[in-house]
Coordinates of N, CA and C in Angstrom, one line a residue:
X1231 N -10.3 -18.2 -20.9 CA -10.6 -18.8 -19.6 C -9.9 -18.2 -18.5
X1232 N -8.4 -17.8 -18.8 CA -8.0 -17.6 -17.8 C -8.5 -15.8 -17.6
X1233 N -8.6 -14.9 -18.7 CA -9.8 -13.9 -17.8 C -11.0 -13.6 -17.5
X1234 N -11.5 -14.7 -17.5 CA -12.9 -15.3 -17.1 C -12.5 -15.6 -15.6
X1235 N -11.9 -16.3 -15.6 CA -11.5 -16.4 -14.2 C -10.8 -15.7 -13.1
X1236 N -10.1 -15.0 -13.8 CA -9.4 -13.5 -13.6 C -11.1 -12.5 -12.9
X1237 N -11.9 -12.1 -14.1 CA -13.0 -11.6 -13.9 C -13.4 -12.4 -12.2
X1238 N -13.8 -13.7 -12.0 CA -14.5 -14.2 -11.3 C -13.8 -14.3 -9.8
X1239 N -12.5 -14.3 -9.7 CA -12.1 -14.2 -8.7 C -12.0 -12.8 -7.8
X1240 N -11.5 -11.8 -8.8 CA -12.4 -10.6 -8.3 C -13.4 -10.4 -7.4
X1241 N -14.2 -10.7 -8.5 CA -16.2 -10.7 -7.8 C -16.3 -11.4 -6.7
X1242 N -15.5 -12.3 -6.7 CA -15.6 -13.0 -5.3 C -14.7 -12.5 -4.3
X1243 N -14.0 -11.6 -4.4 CA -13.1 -11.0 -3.6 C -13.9 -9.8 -3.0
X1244 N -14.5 -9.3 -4.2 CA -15.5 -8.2 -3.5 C -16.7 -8.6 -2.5
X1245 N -17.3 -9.8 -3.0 CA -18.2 -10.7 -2.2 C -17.5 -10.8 -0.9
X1246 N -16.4 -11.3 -0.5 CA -15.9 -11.2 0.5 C -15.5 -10.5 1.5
X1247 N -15.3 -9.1 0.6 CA -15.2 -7.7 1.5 C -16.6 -7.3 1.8
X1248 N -17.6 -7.3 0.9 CA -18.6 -7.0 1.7 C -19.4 -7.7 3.1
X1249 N -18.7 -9.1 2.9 CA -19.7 -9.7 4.1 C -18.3 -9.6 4.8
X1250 N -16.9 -9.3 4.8 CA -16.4 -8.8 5.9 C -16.7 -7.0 6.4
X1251 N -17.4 -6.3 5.6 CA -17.8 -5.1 6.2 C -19.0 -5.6 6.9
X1252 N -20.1 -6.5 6.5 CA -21.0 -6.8 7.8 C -20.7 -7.3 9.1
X1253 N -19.3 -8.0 8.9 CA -19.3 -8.5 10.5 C -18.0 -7.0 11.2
X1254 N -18.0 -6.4 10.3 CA -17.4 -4.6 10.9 C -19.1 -4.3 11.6
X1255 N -20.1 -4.2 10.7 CA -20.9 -3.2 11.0 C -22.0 -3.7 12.5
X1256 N -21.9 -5.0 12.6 CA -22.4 -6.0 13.6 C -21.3 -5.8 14.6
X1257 N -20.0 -5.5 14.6 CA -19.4 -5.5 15.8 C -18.8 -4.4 16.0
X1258 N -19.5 -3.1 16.2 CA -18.4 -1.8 16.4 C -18.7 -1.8 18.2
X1259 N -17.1 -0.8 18.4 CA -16.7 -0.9 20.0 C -18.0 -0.3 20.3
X1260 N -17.5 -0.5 21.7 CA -18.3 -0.3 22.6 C -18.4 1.0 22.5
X1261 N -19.8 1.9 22.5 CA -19.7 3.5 22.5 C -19.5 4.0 21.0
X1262 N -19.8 3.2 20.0 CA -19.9 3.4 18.3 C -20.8 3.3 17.8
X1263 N -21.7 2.5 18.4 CA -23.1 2.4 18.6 C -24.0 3.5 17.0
X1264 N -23.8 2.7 15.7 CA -24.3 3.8 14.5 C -25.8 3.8 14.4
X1265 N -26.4 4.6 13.9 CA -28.0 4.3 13.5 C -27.9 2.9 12.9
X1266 N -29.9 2.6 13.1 CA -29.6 1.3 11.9 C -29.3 1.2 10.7
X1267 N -28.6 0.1 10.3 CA -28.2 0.0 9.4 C -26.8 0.8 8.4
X1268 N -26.6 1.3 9.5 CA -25.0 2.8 9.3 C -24.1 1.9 9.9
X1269 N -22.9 2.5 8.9 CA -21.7 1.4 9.8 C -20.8 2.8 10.5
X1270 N -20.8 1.4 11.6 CA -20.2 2.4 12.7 C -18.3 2.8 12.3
X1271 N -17.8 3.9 12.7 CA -16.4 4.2 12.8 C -15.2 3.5 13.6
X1272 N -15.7 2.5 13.9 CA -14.6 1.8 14.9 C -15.2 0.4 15.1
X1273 N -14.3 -0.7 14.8 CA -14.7 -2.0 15.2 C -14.6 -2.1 16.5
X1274 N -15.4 -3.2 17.2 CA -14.9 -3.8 18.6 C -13.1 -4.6 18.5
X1275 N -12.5 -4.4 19.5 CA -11.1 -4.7 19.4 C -10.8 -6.4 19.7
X1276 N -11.7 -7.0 19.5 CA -11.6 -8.2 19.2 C -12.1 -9.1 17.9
X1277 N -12.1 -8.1 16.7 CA -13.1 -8.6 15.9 C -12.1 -9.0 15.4
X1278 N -10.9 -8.6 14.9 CA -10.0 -8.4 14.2 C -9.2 -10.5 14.5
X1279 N -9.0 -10.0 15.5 CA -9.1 -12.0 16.4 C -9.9 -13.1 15.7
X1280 N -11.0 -12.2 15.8 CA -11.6 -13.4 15.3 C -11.9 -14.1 14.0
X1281 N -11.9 -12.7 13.3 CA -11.8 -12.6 11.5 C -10.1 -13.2 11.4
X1282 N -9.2 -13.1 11.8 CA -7.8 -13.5 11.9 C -7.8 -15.0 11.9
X1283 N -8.3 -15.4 13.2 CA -8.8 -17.0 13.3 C -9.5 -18.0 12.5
X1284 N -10.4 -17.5 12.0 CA -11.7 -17.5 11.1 C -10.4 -18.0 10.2
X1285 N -9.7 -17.3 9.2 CA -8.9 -17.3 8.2 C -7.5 -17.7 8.4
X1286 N -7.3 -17.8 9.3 CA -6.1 -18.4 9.2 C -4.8 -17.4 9.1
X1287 N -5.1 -15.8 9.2 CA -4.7 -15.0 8.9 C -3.9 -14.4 10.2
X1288 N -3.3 -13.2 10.2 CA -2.2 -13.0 11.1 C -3.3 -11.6 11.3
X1289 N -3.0 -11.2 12.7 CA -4.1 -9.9 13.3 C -3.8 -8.7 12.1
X1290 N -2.7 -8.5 12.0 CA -2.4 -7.5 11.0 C -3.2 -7.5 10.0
X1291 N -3.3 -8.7 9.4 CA -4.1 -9.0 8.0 C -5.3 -9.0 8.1
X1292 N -6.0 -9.7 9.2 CA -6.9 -9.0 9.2 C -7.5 -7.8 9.6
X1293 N -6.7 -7.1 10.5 CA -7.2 -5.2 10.6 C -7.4 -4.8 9.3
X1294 N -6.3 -5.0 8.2 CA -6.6 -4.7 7.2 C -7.4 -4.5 6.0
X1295 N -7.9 -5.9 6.3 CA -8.8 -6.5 5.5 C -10.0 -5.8 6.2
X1296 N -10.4 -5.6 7.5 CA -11.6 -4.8 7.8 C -11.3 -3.6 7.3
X1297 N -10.1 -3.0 7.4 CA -9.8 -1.3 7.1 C -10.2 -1.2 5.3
X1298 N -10.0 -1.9 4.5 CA -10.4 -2.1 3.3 C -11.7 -2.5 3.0
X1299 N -12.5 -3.2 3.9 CA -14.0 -3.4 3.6 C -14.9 -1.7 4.0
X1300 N -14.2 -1.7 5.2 CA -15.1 -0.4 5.7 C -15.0 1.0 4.9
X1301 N -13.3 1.1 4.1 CA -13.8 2.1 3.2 C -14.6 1.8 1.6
X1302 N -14.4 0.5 1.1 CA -15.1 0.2 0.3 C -16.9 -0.2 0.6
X1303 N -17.3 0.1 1.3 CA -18.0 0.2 2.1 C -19.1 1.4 2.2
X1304 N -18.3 2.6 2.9 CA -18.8 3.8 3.5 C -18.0 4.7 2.3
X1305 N -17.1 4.7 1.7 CA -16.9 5.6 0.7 C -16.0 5.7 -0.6
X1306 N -16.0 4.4 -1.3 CA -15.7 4.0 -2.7 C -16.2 2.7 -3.0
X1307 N -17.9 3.5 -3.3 CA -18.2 2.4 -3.7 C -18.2 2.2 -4.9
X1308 N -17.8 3.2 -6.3 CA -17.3 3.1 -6.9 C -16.5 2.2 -7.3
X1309 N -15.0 1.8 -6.5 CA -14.4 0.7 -6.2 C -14.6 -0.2 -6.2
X1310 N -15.8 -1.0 -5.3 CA -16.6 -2.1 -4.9 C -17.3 -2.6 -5.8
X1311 N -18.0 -1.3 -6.8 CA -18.7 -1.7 -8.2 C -17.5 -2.4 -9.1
X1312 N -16.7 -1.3 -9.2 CA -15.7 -2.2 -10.5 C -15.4 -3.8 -10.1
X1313 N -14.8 -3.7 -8.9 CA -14.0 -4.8 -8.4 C -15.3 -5.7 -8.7
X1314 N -16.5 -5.7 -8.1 CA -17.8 -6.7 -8.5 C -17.5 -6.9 -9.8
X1315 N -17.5 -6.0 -10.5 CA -17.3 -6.3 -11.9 C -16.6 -7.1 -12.5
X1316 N -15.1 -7.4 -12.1 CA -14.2 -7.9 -12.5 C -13.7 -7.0 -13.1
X1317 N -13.4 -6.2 -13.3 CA -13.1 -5.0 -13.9 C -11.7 -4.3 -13.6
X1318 N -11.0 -4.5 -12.0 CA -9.9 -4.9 -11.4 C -9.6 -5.6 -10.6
X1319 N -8.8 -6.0 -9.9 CA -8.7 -6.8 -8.8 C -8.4 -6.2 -7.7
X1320 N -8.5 -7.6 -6.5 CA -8.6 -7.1 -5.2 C -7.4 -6.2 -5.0
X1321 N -6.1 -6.4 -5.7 CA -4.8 -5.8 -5.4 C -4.9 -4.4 -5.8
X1322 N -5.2 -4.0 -7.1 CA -5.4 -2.5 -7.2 C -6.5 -1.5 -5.8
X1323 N -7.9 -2.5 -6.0 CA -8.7 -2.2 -5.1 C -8.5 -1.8 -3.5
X1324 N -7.2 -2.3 -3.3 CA -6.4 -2.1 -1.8 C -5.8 -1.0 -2.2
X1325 N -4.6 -1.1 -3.6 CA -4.1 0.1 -3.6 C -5.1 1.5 -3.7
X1326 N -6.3 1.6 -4.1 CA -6.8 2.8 -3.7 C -7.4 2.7 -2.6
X1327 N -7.8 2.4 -2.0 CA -7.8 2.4 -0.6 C -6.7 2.8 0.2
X1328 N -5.5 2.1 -0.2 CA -4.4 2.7 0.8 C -3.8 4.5 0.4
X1329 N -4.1 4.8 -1.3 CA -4.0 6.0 -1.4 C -4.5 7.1 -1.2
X1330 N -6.1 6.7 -1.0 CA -6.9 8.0 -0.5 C -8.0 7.4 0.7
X1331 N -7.3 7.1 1.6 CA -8.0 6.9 3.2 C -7.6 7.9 4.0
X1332 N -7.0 8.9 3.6 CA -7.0 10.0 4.0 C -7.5 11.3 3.9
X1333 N -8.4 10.8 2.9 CA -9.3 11.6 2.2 C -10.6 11.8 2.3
X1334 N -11.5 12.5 2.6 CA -13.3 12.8 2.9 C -13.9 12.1 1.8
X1335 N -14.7 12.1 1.9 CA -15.9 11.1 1.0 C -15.5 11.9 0.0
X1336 N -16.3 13.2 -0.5 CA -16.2 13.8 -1.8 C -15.0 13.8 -2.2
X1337 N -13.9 14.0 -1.8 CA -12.5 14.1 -2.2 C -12.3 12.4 -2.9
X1338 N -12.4 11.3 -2.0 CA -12.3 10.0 -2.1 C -13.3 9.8 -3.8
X1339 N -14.5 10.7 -4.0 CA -15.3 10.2 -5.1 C -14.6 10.8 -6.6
X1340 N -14.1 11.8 -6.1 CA -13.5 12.7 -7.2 C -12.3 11.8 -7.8
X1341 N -11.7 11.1 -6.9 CA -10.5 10.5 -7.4 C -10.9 9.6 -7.9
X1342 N -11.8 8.4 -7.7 CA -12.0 8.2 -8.5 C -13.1 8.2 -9.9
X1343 N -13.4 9.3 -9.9 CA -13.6 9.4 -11.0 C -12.7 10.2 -12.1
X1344 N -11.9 10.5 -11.7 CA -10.7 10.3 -12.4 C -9.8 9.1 -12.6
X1345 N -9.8 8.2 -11.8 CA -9.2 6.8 -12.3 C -9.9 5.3 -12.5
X1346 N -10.8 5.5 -12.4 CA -11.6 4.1 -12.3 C -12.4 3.6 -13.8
X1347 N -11.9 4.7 -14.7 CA -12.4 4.4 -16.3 C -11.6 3.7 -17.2
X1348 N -9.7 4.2 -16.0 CA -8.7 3.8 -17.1 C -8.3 2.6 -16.5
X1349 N -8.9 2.1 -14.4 CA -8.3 1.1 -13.8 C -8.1 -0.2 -14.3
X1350 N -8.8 -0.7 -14.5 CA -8.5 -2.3 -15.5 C -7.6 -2.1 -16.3
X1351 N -6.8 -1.5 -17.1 CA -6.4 -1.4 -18.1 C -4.7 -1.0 -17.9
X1352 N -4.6 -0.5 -16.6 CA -3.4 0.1 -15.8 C -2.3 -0.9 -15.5
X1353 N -1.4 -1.0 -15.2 CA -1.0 -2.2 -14.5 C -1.3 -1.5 -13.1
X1354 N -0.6 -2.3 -11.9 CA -0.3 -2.0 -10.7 C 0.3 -0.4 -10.6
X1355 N 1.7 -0.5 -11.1 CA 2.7 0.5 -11.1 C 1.8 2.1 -11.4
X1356 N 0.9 1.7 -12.7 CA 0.4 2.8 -13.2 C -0.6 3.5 -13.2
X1357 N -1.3 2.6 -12.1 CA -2.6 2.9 -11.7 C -2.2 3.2 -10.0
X1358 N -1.2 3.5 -9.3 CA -0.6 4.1 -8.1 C -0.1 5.2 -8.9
X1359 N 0.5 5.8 -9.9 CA 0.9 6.7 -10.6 C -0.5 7.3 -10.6
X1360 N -1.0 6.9 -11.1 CA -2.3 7.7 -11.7 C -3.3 8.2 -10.6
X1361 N -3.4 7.4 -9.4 CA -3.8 7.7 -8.3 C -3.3 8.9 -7.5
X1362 N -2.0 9.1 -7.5 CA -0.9 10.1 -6.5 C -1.6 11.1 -7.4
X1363 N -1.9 11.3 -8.5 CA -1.6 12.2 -9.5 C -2.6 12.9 -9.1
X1364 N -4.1 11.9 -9.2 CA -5.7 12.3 -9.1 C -5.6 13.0 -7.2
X1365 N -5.0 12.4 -6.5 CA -5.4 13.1 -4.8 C -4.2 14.1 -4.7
X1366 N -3.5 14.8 -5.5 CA -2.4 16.0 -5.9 C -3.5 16.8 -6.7
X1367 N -4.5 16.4 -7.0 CA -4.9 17.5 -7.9 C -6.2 17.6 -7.4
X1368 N -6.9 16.8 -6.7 CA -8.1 17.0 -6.2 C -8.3 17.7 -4.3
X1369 N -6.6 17.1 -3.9 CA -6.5 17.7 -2.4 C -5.3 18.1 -2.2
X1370 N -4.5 19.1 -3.1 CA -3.6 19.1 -3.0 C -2.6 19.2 -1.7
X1371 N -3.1 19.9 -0.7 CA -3.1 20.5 0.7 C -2.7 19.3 1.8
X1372 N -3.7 18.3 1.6 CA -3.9 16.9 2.2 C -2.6 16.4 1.7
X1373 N -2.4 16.2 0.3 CA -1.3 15.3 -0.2 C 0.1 15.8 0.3
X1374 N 0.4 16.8 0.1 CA 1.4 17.5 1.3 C 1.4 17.3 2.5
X1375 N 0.4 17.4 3.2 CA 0.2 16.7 4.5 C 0.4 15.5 4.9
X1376 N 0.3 14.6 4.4 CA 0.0 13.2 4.6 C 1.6 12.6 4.3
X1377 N 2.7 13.6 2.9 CA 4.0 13.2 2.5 C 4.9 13.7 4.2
X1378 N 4.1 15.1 4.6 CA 4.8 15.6 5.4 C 4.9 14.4 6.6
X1379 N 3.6 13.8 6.9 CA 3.4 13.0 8.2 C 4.4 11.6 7.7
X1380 N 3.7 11.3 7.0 CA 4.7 10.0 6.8 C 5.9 10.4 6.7
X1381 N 6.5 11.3 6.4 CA 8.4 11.6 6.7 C 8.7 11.7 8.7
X1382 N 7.7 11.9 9.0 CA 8.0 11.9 10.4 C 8.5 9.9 10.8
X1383 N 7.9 9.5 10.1 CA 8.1 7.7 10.0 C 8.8 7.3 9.1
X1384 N 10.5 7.8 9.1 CA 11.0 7.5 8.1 C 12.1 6.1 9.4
X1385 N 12.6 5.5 8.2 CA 13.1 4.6 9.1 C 13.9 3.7 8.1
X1386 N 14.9 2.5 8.3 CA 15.4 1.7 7.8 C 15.0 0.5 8.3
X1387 N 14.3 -0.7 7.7 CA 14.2 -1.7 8.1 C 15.0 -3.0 7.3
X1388 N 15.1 -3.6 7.8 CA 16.3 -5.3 7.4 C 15.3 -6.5 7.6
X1389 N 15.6 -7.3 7.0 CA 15.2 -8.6 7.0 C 15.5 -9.9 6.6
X1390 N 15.1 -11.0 6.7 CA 15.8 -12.5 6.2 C 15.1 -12.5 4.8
X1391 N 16.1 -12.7 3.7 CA 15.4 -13.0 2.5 C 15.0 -14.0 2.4
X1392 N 14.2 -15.1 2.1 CA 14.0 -16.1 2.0 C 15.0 -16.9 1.3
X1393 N 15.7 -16.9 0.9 CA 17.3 -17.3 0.3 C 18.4 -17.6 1.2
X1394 N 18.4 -17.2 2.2 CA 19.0 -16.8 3.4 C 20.0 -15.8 3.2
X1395 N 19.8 -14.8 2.4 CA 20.2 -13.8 2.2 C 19.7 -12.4 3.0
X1396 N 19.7 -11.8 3.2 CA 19.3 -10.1 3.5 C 19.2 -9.2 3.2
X1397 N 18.1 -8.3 3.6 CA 17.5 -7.0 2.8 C 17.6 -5.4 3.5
X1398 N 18.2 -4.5 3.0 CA 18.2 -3.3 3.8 C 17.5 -2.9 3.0
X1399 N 16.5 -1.6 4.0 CA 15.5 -0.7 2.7 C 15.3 0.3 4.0
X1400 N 15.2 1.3 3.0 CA 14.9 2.8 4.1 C 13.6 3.2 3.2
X1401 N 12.5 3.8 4.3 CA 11.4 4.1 4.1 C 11.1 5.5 4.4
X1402 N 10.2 5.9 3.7 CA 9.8 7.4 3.7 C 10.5 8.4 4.0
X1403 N 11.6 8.1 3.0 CA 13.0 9.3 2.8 C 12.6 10.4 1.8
X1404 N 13.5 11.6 1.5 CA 12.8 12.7 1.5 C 13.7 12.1 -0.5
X1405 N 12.8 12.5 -0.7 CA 12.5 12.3 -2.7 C 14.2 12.6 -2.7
X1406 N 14.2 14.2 -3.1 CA 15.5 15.0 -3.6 C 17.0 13.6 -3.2
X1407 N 16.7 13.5 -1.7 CA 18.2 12.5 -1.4 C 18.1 11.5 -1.4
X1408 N 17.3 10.7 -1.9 CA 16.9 9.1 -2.2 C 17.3 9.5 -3.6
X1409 N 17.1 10.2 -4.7 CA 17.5 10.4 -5.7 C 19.1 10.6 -6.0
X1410 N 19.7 11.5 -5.1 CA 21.2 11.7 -5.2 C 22.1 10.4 -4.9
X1411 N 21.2 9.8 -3.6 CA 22.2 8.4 -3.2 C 21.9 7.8 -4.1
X1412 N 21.1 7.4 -4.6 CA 20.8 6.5 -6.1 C 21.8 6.7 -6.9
X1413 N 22.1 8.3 -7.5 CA 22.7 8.2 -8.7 C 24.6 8.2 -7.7
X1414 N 24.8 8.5 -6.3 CA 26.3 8.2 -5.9 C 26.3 6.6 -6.1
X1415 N 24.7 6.1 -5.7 CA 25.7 4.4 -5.4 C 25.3 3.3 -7.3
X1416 N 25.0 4.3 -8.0 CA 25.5 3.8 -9.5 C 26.9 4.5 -10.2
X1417 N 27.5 5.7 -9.7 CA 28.5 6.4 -10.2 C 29.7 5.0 -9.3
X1418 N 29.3 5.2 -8.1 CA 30.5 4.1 -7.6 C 30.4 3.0 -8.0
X1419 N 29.5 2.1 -8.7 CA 29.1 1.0 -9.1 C 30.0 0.8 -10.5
X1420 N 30.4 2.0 -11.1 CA 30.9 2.1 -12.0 C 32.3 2.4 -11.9
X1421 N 32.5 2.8 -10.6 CA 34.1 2.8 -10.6 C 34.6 1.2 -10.4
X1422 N 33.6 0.6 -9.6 CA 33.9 -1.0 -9.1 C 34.1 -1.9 -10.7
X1423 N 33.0 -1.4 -11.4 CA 33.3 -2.1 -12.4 C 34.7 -1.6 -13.5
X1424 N 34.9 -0.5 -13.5 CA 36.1 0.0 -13.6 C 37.4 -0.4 -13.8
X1425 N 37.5 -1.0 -11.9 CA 38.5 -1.2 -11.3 C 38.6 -2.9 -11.6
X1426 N 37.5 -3.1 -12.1 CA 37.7 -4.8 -12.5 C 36.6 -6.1 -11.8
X1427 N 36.3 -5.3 -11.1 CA 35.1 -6.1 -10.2 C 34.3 -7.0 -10.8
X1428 N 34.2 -8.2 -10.4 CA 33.1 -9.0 -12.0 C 32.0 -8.7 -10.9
X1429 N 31.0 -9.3 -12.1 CA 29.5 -9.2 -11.7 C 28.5 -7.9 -12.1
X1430 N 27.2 -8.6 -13.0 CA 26.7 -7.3 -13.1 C 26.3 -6.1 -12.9
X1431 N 25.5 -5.4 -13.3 CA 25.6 -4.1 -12.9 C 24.4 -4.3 -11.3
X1432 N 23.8 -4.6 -11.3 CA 22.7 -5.0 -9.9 C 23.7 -5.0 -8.6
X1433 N 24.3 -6.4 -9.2 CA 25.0 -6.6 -8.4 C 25.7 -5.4 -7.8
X1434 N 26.8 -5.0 -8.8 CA 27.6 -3.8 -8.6 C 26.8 -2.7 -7.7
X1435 N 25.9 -2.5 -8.1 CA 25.2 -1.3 -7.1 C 25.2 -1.8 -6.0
X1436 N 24.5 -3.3 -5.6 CA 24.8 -3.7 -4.2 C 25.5 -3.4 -3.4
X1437 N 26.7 -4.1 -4.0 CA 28.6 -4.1 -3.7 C 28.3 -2.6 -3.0
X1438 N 27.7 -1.3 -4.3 CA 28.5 -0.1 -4.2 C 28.2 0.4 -3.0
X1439 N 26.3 -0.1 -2.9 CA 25.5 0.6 -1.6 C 25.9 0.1 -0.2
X1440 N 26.5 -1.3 -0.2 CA 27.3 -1.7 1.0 C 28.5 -0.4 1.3
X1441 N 29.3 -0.8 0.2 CA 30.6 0.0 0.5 C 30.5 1.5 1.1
X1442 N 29.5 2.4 0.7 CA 29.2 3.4 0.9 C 28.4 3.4 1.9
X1443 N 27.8 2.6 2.8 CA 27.3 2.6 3.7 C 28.1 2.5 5.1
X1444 N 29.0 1.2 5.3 CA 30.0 0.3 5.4 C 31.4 1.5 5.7
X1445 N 31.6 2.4 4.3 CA 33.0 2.9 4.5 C 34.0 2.3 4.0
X1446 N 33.7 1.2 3.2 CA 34.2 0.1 2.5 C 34.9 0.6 1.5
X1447 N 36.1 -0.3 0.6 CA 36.2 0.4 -0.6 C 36.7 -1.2 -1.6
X1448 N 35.4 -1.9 -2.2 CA 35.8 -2.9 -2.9 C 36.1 -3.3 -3.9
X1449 N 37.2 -2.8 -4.2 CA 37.8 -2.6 -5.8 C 39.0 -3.2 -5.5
X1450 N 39.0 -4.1 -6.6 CA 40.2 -5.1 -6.6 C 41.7 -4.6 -6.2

């Protein structure tokens, strides 16, 4: 029952993207104007409001949710099939979307047909693995491109945990030294524990990635 239901929530998720790609294809801006029945490249800049409102959703969420109907839509419909199917869910279904929207139709079809035989069967984790892998080998050129543009948007952002704790995280750092600081702030993690520090090893890295950020030195 429960992947019966699994299956059916899907299908209705896809049902939902498509009749939010109709109210994309019924409201493109002003000057996007597609042949009949073509969906146009650009919504009107209010649709997003209203699909937001409609749902109860935040403007963000719903841009998104259009930006995910319209490529499932105009170019993986591949995607749109499975997902009808119950075959994956809406969450994978976003993740390729957000992997290859930077990608031309034919490029976009090639990927998946490299991944869409093993999708159901992937988790999350391995089926974004398996994705990076298929648009590296079908655009290689683009995928370089697109790591290069997003390093231009590299940044650290903070926030309230819902615990009332807090979160630091740095985004779109360059591979090689996101790897090195990793293995400094477990080598110091291990001097903390060392030096007598309780708490486990999570923790300890915490401790270590404060201290080293900080200038700190928390060893008993």
């Amino acid at each position: 029952l429960v992947c019966a239901f699994d299956r059916l929530e899907a299908h209705m998720a896809a049902r939902k993207l498509v009749a939010i790609a109709e109210v994309f294809r019924r409201n493109p801006e002003d000057g996007f104007e597609p042949e009949p029945g073509q969906m146009p490249q650009v919504v009107h800049e209010f649709t997003r409001d209203q699909l937001a409102l409609a749902l109860g959703e935040s403007r963000a969420a719903a841009d998104w949710l259009l930006t995910v109907a319209w490529h499932l839509a105009t170019r993986l419909g591949g995607t749109l099939g499975v997902l009808a199917d119950g075959i994956i869910t809406r969450g994978k279904a976003e993740l390729i979307v957000r992997l290859t929207q930077h990608l031309d139709s034919d490029e976009a079809a090639a990927v998946e047909a490299k991944i869409l035989g093993r999708a159901g069967r992937l988790t999350p984790g391995g089926l974004r693995s398996a994705v990076a892998r298929a648009v590296m080998e079908v655009a290689p050129d683009k995928a370089r491109q697109q790591r290069e543009t997003a390093a231009r948007f590299a940044r650290v952002e903070r926030w309230a945990e819902d615990s009332g704790n807090a979160a630091l995280m740095g985004r779109e750092l360059p591979p090689d030294e996101v790897l090195a600081a990793d293995q400094r702030i477990s080598a110091w993690a291990g001097e903390l524990r060392t030096a007598g520090l309780d708490g486990g090893m999570d923790e300890l890295r915490a401790r270590a990635f404060l201290d080293l950020v900080l200038g700190k030195d928390s060893r008993p």
